[in-house]
Amino acid sequence: SKMEYGPIPSSKFDEVIQHLRHNFPDEPLNASVGLCVHGKPCELLEHHDLLTLQDGLSVMALDKATGEIAGVALNGIARRGDVEKALEDMKSIDNIKYKRIFGLLNNVNKTIDLFSKYNVDKIFELRILSVDSRFRGKGLAKELFLRSELIAEEHGFKLVKVDATSLFTQKVAECLGFIVEKSVKYGDYKDENGQKIYDTKSPHDYYKVMIKLVSSKQNVG
Ligand code: ACO
């Protein structure tokens, strides 16, 4: 393989943020509302990314030839009440683009109480999946996903969740045995004038919350 995979040490956080600045604006919701622009800082999202990196569960793919970051999966811990708190905190944020994206994710997650349904106190969340545009379509996302699942297992999580906003993420998750917990169609969300709020590009027509129960015997909840 031309890639080397491993955990993301804090010495790499800046490089991860640089990678995301160049590549994550392609994420379908981001692209549709224009929250982040290629190559430019994106403060609110980067704050969220850094908090997730600090959970110490993230994984990266490095190009062996250059040592450059080719892709990342930023994984974090979700706890009961987080979504409600995020919705409360959003009231004091006036960035409408940020609110459109995180309003959708948080509101959909609020309607599915996975903590009660699966009787868990914490959920392993695959939050940000990003592959450098020069390395896409080669299975890196699938490998990052698989390794994230192994990290979840090692840390004793019972449940892994992904907010799959891209059809490509949904394909990877499905292939790894994830099931759809909730599916919403972007085109169904309209503003007061009947205009689409999330005019995502084809083939990204749905946002799906997908989950998988970790198959480990050493589960501790
Ligand atoms: N056209 C059609 N199918 C594609 C394409 C494409 N351009 N790219 C990937 N796919 C399909 C693959 O065929 C594969 O499906 P299959 O298993 O049925 O063959 C699946 O998507 C995954 O392919 P990978 O090669 O593993 O994915 P890749 O390494 O290219 O990374 C990713 C996919 C991360 C979505 C990348 O396109 C990217 O970084 N996009 C911008 C950011 C983004 O959208 N991230 C995901 C948002 S959801 C989240 O973050 C939790």
CSV table of C-alpha atoms and ligand atoms in Angstrom, one decimal, residues 19-20 23-29 70-72 74 126-133 135-145 161-173 175 203-204, ligand 1:
chain,number,residue,atom,x,y,z
A,19,HIS,CA,-6.0,19.4,5.0
A,20,LEU,CA,-9.7,20.1,5.9
A,23,ASN,CA,-10.8,19.3,1.1
A,24,PHE,CA,-13.8,19.5,3.4
A,25,PRO,CA,-15.7,22.3,1.6
A,26,ASP,CA,-16.6,19.5,-0.9
A,27,GLU,CA,-18.8,17.9,1.8
A,28,PRO,CA,-22.4,18.1,0.3
A,29,LEU,CA,-24.0,20.2,3.0
A,70,ALA,CA,-4.1,12.0,2.4
A,71,GLY,CA,-7.2,11.5,4.5
A,72,VAL,CA,-8.7,11.7,8.0
A,74,LEU,CA,-12.2,12.6,13.1
A,126,LEU,CA,-17.4,9.3,13.2
A,127,ARG,CA,-17.8,13.0,12.7
A,128,ILE,CA,-15.6,14.1,9.9
A,129,LEU,CA,-14.5,11.9,7.0
A,130,SER,CA,-12.3,13.6,4.5
A,131,VAL,CA,-10.0,12.4,1.7
A,132,ASP,CA,-7.7,14.7,-0.3
A,133,SER,CA,-9.2,15.2,-3.7
A,135,PHE,CA,-6.6,10.5,-3.5
A,136,ARG,CA,-10.3,9.9,-3.8
A,137,GLY,CA,-12.0,6.9,-5.2
A,138,LYS,CA,-9.2,4.5,-4.1
A,139,GLY,CA,-10.8,3.1,-1.0
A,140,LEU,CA,-9.1,5.4,1.6
A,141,ALA,CA,-12.4,6.4,3.1
A,142,LYS,CA,-13.3,2.7,3.5
A,143,GLU,CA,-10.0,2.0,5.3
A,144,LEU,CA,-10.3,5.0,7.6
A,145,PHE,CA,-13.9,3.9,8.4
A,161,LYS,CA,-22.7,6.3,14.7
A,162,VAL,CA,-22.1,8.3,11.6
A,163,ASP,CA,-24.0,11.3,10.3
A,164,ALA,CA,-23.6,10.4,6.7
A,165,THR,CA,-24.3,13.5,4.6
A,166,SER,CA,-22.6,12.1,1.5
A,167,LEU,CA,-23.8,9.2,-0.6
A,168,PHE,CA,-20.2,8.0,-0.7
A,169,THR,CA,-20.1,7.8,3.1
A,170,GLN,CA,-23.4,6.0,3.1
A,171,LYS,CA,-22.0,3.4,0.6
A,172,VAL,CA,-18.9,2.8,2.8
A,173,ALA,CA,-21.0,2.5,5.9
A,175,CYS,CA,-20.7,-2.0,3.0
A,203,PRO,CA,-26.0,12.2,-6.2
A,204,HIS,CA,-26.2,13.5,-2.6
B,1,ACO,N1,-18.3,9.0,-7.9
B,1,ACO,C1,-19.0,7.9,-7.6
B,1,ACO,N2,-18.8,7.1,-6.5
B,1,ACO,C2,-17.8,7.5,-5.7
B,1,ACO,C3,-17.1,8.6,-5.9
B,1,ACO,C4,-17.4,9.4,-7.0
B,1,ACO,N3,-16.7,10.6,-7.3
B,1,ACO,N4,-16.2,8.7,-4.9
B,1,ACO,C5,-16.4,7.7,-4.1
B,1,ACO,N5,-17.4,6.9,-4.6
B,1,ACO,C6,-17.9,5.7,-4.0
B,1,ACO,C7,-17.0,4.5,-4.2
B,1,ACO,O1,-17.2,3.9,-5.4
B,1,ACO,C8,-17.3,3.7,-3.0
B,1,ACO,O2,-18.5,2.9,-3.2
B,1,ACO,P1,-18.5,1.4,-3.5
B,1,ACO,O3,-18.0,0.7,-2.2
B,1,ACO,O4,-19.9,1.1,-3.7
B,1,ACO,O5,-17.6,1.2,-4.6
B,1,ACO,C9,-17.6,4.7,-1.9
B,1,ACO,O6,-18.0,5.8,-2.6
B,1,ACO,C10,-16.4,5.0,-1.1
B,1,ACO,O7,-15.2,5.1,-1.9
B,1,ACO,P2,-13.8,5.5,-1.3
B,1,ACO,O8,-12.8,5.4,-2.4
B,1,ACO,O9,-13.5,4.7,0.0
B,1,ACO,O10,-14.0,7.0,-0.8
B,1,ACO,P3,-12.9,8.1,-0.9
B,1,ACO,O11,-11.6,7.7,-0.3
B,1,ACO,O12,-12.9,8.7,-2.2
B,1,ACO,O13,-13.6,9.2,0.1
B,1,ACO,C11,-15.1,10.9,0.8
B,1,ACO,C12,-15.0,9.5,0.1
B,1,ACO,C13,-14.5,10.9,2.1
B,1,ACO,C14,-16.6,11.2,0.9
B,1,ACO,C15,-14.5,12.0,-0.2
B,1,ACO,O14,-15.2,12.0,-1.4
B,1,ACO,C16,-14.4,13.4,0.5
B,1,ACO,O15,-13.5,13.7,1.2
B,1,ACO,N6,-15.4,14.2,0.1
B,1,ACO,C17,-15.5,15.6,0.7
B,1,ACO,C18,-15.9,15.5,2.2
B,1,ACO,C19,-17.1,14.7,2.4
B,1,ACO,O16,-18.1,14.7,1.8
B,1,ACO,N7,-17.0,13.9,3.5
B,1,ACO,C20,-18.1,13.0,4.0
B,1,ACO,C21,-19.2,13.7,4.7
B,1,ACO,S1,-20.0,12.6,5.8
B,1,ACO,C22,-19.0,12.7,7.2
B,1,ACO,O17,-18.1,13.4,7.3
B,1,ACO,C23,-19.3,11.9,8.4
